[in-house]
Coordinates of C-alpha atoms in Angstrom, one line a residue:
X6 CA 41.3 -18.5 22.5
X7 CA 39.2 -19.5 19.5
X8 CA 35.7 -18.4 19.1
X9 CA 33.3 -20.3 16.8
X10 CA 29.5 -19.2 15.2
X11 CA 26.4 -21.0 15.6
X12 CA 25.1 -21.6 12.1
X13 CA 21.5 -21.6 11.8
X14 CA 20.1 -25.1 11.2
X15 CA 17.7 -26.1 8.0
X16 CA 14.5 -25.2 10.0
X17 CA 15.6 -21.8 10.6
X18 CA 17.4 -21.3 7.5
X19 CA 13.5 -21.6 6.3
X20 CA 11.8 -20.0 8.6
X21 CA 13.8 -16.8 7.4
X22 CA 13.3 -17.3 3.8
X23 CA 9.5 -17.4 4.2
X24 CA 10.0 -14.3 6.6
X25 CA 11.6 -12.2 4.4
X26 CA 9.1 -13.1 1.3
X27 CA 6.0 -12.1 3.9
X28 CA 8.1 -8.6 4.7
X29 CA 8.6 -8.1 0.4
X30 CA 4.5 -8.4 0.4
X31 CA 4.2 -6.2 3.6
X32 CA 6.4 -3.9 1.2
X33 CA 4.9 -3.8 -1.5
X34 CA 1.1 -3.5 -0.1
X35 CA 3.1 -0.4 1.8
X36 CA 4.7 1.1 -1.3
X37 CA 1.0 0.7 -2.7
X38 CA -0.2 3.3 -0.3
X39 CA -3.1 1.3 1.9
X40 CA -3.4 1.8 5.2
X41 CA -1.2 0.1 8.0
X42 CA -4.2 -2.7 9.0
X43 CA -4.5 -4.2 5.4
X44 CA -0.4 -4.7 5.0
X45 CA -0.7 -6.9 8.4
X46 CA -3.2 -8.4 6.9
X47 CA -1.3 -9.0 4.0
X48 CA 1.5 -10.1 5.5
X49 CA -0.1 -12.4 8.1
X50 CA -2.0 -14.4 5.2
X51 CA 0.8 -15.0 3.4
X52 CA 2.6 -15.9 6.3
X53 CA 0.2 -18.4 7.1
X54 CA 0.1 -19.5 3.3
X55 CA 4.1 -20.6 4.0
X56 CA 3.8 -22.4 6.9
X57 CA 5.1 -20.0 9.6
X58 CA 2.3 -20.6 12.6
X59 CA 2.2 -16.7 13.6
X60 CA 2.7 -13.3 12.3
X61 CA 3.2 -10.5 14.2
X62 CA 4.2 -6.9 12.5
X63 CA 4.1 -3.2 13.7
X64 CA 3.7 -0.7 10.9
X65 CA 4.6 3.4 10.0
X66 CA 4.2 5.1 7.1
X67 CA 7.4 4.3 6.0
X68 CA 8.5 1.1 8.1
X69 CA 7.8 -2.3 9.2
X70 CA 9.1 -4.3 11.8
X71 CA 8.0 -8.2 11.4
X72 CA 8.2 -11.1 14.1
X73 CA 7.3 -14.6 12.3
X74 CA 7.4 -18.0 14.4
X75 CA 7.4 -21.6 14.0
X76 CA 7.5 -23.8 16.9
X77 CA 10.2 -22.6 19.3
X78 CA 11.8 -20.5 16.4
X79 CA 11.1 -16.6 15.7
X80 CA 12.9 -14.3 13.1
X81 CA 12.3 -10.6 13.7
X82 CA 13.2 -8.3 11.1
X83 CA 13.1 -4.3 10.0
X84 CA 12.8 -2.4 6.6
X85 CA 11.9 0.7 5.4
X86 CA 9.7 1.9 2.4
X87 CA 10.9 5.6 1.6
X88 CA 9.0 6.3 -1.2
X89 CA 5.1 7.5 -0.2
X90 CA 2.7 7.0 -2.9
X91 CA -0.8 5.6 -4.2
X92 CA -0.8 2.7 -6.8
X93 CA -4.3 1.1 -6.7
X94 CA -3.4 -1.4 -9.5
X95 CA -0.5 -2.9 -7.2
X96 CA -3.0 -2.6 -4.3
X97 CA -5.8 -5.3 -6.0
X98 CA -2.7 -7.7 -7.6
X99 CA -1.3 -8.1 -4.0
X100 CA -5.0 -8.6 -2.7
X101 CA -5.5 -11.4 -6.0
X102 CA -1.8 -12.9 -5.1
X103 CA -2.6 -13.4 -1.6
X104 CA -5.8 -14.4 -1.6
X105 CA -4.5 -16.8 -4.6
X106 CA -2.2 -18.6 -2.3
X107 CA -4.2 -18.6 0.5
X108 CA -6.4 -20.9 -1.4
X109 CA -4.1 -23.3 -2.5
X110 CA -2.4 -23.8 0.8
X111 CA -5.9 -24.6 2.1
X112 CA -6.8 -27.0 -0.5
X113 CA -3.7 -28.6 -0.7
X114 CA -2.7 -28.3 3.3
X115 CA 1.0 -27.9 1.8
X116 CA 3.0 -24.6 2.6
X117 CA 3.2 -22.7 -0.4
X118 CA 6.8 -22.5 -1.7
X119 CA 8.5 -19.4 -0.7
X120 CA 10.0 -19.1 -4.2
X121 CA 7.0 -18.9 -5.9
X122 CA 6.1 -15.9 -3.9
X123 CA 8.7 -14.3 -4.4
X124 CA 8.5 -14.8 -8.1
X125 CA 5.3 -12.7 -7.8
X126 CA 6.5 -10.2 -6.1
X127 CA 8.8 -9.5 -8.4
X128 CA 6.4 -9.6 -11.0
X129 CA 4.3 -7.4 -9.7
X130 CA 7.1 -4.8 -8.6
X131 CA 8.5 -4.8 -12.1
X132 CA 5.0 -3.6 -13.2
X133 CA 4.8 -0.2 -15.1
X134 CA 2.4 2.2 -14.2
X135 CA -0.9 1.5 -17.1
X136 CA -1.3 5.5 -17.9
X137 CA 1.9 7.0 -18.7
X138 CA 3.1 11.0 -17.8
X139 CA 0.6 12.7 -20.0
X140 CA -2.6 10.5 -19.1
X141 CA -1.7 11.0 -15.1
X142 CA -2.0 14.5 -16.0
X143 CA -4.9 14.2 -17.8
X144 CA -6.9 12.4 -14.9
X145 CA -5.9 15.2 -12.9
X146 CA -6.7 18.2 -15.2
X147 CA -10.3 16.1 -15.3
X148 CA -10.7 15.8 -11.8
X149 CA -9.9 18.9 -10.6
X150 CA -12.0 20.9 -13.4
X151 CA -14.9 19.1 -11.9
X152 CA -14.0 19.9 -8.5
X153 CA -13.8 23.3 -9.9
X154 CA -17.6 23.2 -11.0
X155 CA -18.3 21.7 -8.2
X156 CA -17.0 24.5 -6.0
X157 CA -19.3 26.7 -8.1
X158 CA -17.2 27.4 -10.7
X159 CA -18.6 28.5 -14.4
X160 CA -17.0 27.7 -17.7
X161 CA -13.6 30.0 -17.6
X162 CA -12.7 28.4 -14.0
X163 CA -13.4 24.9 -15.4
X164 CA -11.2 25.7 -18.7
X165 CA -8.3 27.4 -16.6
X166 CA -8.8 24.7 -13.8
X167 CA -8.3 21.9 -16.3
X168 CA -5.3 23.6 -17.7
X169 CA -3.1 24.4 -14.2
X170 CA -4.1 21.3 -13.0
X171 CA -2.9 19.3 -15.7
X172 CA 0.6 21.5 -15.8
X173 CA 1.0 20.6 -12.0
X174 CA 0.6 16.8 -12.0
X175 CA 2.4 17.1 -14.9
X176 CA 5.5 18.5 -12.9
X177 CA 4.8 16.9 -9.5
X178 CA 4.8 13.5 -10.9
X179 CA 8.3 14.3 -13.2
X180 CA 9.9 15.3 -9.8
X181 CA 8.8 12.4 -7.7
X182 CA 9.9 9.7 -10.2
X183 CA 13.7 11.2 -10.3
X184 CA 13.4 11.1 -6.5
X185 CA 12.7 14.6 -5.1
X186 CA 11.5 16.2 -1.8
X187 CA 7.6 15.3 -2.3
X188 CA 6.8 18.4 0.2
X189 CA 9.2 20.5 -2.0
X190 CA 7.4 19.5 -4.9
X191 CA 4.3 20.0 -3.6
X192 CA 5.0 23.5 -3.6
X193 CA 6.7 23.6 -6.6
X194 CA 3.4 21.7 -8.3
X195 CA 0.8 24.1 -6.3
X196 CA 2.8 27.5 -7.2
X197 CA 2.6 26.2 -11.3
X198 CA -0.9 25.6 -10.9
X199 CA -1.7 28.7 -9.3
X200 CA 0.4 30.9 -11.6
X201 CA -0.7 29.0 -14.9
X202 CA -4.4 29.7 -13.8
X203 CA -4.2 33.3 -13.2
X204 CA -2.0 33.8 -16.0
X205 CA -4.7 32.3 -18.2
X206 CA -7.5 34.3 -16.5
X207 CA -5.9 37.1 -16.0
X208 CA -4.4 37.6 -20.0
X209 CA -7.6 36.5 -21.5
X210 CA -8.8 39.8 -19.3
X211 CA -6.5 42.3 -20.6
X212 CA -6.9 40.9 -24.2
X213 CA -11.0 42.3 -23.2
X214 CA -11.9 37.8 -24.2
X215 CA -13.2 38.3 -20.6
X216 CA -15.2 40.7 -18.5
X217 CA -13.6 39.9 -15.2
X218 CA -10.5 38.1 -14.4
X219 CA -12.0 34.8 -12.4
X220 CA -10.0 35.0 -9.9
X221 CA -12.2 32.6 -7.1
X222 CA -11.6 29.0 -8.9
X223 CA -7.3 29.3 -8.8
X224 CA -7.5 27.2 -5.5
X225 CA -9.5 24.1 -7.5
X226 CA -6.3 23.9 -9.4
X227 CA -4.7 22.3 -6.8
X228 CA -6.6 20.2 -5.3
X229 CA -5.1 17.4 -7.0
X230 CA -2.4 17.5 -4.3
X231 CA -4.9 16.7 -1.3
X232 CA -3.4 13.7 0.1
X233 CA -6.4 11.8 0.3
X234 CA -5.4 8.1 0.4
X235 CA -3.3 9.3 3.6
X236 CA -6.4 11.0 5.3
X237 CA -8.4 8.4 4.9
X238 CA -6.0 5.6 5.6
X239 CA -4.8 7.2 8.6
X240 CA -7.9 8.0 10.2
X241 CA -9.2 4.2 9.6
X242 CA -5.8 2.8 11.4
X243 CA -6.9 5.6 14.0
X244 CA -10.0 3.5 14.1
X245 CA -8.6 0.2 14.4
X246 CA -6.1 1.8 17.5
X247 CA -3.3 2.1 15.6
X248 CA -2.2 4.8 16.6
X249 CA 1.5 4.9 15.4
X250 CA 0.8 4.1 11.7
X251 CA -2.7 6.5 12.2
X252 CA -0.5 9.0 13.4
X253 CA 2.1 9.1 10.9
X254 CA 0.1 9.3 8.1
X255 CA -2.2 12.1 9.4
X256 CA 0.8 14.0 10.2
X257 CA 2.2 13.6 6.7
X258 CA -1.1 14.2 4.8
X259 CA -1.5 17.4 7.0
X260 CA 2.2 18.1 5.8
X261 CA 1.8 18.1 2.0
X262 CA -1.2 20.0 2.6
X263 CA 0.2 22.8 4.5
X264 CA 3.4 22.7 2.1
X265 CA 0.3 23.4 -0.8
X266 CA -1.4 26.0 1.5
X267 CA 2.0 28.0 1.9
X268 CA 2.5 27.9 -2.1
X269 CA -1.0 29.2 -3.0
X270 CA -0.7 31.9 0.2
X271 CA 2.6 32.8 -1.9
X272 CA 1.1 33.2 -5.0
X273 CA -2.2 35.2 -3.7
X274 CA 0.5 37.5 -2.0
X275 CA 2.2 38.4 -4.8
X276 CA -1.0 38.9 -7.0
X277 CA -3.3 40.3 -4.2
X278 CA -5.8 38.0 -4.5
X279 CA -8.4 36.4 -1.4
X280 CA -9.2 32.9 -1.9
X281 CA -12.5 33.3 -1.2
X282 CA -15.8 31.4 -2.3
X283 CA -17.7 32.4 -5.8
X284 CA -21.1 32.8 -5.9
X285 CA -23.3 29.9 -7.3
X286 CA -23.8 29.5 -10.7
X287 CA -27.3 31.0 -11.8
X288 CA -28.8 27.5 -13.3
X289 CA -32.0 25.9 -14.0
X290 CA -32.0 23.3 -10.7
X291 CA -32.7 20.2 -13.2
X292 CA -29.8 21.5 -14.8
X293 CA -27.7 21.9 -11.9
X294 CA -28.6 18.9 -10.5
X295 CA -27.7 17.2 -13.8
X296 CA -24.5 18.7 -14.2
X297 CA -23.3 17.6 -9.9
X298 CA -23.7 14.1 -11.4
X299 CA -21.8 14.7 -14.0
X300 CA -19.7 16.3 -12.4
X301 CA -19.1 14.0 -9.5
X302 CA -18.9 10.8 -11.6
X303 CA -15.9 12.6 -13.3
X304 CA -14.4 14.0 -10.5
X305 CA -14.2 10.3 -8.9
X306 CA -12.9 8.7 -12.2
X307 CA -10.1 11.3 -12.2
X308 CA -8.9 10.6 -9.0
X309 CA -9.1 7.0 -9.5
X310 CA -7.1 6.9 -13.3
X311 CA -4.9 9.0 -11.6
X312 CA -3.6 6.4 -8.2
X313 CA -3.3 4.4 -11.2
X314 CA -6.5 2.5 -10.8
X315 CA -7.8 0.0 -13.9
X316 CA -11.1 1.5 -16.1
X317 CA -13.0 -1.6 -14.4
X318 CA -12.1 -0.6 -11.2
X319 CA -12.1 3.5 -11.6
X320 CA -16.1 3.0 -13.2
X321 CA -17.0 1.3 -10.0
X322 CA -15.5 3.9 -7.6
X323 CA -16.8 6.7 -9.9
X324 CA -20.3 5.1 -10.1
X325 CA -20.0 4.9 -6.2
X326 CA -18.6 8.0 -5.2
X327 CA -21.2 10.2 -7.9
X328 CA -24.0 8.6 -6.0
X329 CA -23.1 9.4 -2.3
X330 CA -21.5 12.7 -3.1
X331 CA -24.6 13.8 -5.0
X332 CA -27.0 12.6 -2.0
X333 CA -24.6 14.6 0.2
X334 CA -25.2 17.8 -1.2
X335 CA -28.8 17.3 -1.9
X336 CA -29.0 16.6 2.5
X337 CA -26.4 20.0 2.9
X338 CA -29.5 21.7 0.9
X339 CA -32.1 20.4 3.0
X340 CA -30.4 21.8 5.9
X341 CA -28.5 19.0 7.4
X342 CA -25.4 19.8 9.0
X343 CA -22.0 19.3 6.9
X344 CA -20.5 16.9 8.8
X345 CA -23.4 15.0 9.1
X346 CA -24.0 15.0 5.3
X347 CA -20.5 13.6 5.1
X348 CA -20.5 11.1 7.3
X349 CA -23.9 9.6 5.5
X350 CA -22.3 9.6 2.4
X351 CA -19.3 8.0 3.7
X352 CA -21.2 5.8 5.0
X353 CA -23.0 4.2 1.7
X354 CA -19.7 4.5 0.0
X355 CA -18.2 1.9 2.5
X356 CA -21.5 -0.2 2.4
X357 CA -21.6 0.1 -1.3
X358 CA -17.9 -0.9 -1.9
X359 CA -18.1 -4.1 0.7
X360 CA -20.9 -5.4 -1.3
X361 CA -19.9 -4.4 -5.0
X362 CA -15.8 -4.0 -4.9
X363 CA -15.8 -8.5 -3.7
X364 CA -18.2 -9.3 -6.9
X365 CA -15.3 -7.5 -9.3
X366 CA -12.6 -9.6 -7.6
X367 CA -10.6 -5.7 -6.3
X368 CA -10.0 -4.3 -2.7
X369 CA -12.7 -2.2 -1.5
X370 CA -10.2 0.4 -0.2
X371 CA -9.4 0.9 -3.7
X372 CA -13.1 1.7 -4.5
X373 CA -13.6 3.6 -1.0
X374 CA -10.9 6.0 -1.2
X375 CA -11.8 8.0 -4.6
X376 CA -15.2 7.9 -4.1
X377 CA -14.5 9.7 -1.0
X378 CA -11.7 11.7 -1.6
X379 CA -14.0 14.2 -3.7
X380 CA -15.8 15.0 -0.4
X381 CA -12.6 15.7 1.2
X382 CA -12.9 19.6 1.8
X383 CA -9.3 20.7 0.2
X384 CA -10.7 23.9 -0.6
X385 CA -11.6 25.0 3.2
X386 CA -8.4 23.3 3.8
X387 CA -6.3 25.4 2.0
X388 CA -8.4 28.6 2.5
X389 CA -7.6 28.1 6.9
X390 CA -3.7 27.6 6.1
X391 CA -3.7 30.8 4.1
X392 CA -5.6 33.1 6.6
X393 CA -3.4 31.3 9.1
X394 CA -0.4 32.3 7.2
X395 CA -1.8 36.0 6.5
X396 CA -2.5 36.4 10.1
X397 CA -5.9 36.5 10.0
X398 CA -6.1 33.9 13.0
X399 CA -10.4 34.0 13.9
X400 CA -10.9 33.1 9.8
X401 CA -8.3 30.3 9.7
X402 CA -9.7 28.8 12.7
X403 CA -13.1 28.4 11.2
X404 CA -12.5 27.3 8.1
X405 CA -9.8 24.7 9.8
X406 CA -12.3 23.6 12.2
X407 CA -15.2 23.2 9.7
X408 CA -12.5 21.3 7.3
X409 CA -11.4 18.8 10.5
X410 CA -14.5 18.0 11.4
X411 CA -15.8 17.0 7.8
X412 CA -12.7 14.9 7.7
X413 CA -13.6 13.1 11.0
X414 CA -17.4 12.6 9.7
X415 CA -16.0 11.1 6.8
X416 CA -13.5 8.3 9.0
X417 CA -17.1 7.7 11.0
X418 CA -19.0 7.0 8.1
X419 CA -16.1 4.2 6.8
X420 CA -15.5 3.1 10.0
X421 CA -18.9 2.4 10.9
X422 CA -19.2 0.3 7.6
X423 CA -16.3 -1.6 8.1
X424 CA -17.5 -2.9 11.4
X425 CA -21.2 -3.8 9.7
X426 CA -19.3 -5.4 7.6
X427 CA -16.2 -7.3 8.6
X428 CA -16.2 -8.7 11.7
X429 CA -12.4 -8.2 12.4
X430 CA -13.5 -4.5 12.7
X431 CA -16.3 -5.3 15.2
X432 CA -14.5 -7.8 17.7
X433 CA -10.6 -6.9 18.2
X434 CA -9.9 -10.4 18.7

């Protein structure tokens, strides 16, 4: 008995080629860190840039399964994106690219060929990152000594902040190119930070350079391992009901968080220290005020250099983020409630970066995300995970509640400005 194979004819033999090239965007908008919502959309307008008459695609953090049809033909297919990360530069070339096609099919009403896509995406793969090891680690040594001040930290916390932070990027990024464990290196990045702080604090004591040894800003050192492209992402699929790709990336974000927690509970063991909050500094309040802008504004830009985000871009999401996070602690000092403070500020970020991120031709997420990530409470974070782990249970409880609930207030205030402002977010249609 002799079996024979039905070969695909020349319809579908292109209806899979312009498949797979909308899954290599879908891909590579995933491998760029943005939340599950814009790779569909990615995918769906290039699709429709090709010729295929529908896209359909369920997303993960790490996976995407694709349908595309044409006519009475479909081609359903599944891949997987291992490698978690944040690359705002590959996030506005895919959003340019796509939007770039999408134009020319509807200008010329011919399907775009699928070769020239792919050409693209190759080009844009292929791209290196713009800062190399030692600027990454300078964006974070920069953002995470201003999160220091801002956490009421004076000069030696800033110095020693800028220092440990720097060290641990320094390592964490090193580790995560040759492929490692990114919650072992998490630790691993968190415990160098930790211990390069306090052993700058702590020798500068015993040489009698300092009075005290500083002990309260060792947890600003690593905050430059809050996941905050995956907290925000994930709670704005949340939003959208997507609850699979929401899910996923809330669990993960909460998973390199707790793997940071463990390491600085570690460390505080060893040394006997408390993570607890320092005093404010004793400042003129013109001063103070002056320096929280300062502050902010480089605290936003540091994020944003370091997900690899162009100087045009990281200006606008520092300019953004110093304004809102500013007016948020000026309404926490008037008396308004945390949460609420957050979720205002949130709030005018998303408003601000749907009217401004458009006029300099870059996705808004990528100008929504840093601004917003400095308001992400890391430091209450870290603090519940620690009490949790030294079995204080009543302390950990507060400081996680007061940490979750900022987080929500912040998805409320972007997801209330993306349905004023996109009407795909207002109608599920």
């Amino acid at each position: 008995m002799s079996t024979s194979s039905i070969q695909p004819d020349d319809d579908e033999l292109d209806l899979i080629r312009r498949s797979g090239a909308a899954l290599q965007v879908g891909k590579l908008s995933l491998s760029g860190g943005t939340g599950s919502y814009r790779v569909k959309a990615s995918m769906a307008r290039i699709a429709r840039a090709m010729g295929v008459e529908r896209h359909e695609a369920h997303v993960t953090l790490t996976e995407i399964t694709t349908t595309s049809h044409r006519e009475r033909s479909f081609r359903t297919e599944v891949t997987e994106v291992r490698a978690v990360g944040v690359n705002a530069d590959r996030l506005a070339l895919i959003e340019r690219m796509v939007s770039r096609f999408e134009r020319r099919h509807d200008e010329t009403g011919v399907p775009v060929p699928v070769d020239d896509v792919l050409a693209e995406v190759r080009t844009i793969a292929a791209r290196p990152p713009l800062y190399n090891a030692l600027l990454n680690a300078l964006w974070s040594a920069i953002a995470c000594a201003a999160f220091a001040f801002l956490n009421n930290g004076g000069p030696v916390e800033i110095g020693g902040v800028f220092v440990a932070a720097g060290l641990g990027q320094l390592l964490r990024r090193a580790m995560l190119h040759r492929g490692y464990n990114p919650f072992g290196v998490t630790m691993l990045a968190a415990a160098l930070a930790c211990f390069t702080y306090l052993g700058l604090v702590t020798g500068l004591h015993e040489l009698g350079a300092l009075s005290m040894r500083h002990e309260a800003g060792y947890v600003s050192s690593v905050l430059f391992l809050i996941p905050g492209f995956p907290l925000v992402a994930g709670a704005l699929d949340l939003a959208r009901l997507d609850f699979s790709a929401g899910l996923s990336r809330l669990t993960y974000a909460l998973m390199v968080l707790t793997s940071a927690a463990l390491a600085v509970w570690a460390v505080s063991s060893l040394v006997g220290l408390q993570p607890d909050p320092p005093p404010p500094p004793a400042l003129d309040p013109f001063a103070l005020w002056g320096l929280r802008f300062v502050a902010s504004f480089l605290g936003v830009i540091g994020f944003a250099l370091m997900f690899n985000s162009p100087w045009r871009m990281a200006l606008l999401a520092a300019t953004v983020g110093m304004v809102a996070n500013v007016g948020r602690l000026l309404l926490v000092e008037v008396g308004v409630v945390t949460q609420g403070a957050a979720a205002c500020a949130a709030l005018v970020v998303g408003l601000l970066a749907a009217y401004l991120a458009p006029r300099l031709d870059v996705p808004r997420v990528t100008v929504a995300v840093p601004a917003v990530v400095i308001m992400v409470p890391g430091v209450l974070a870290y603090r519940a995970i620690f009490h949790l782990s030294d079995g204080q249970t009543l302390q950990a409880l507060a400081y996680g509640v007061q940490a979750a609930l900022v987080v929500v207030a912040l998805s409320i205030g972007l997801a209330v400005a993306r349905m004023l402002t996109d009407r795909t977010w207002a109608f599920d249609r």
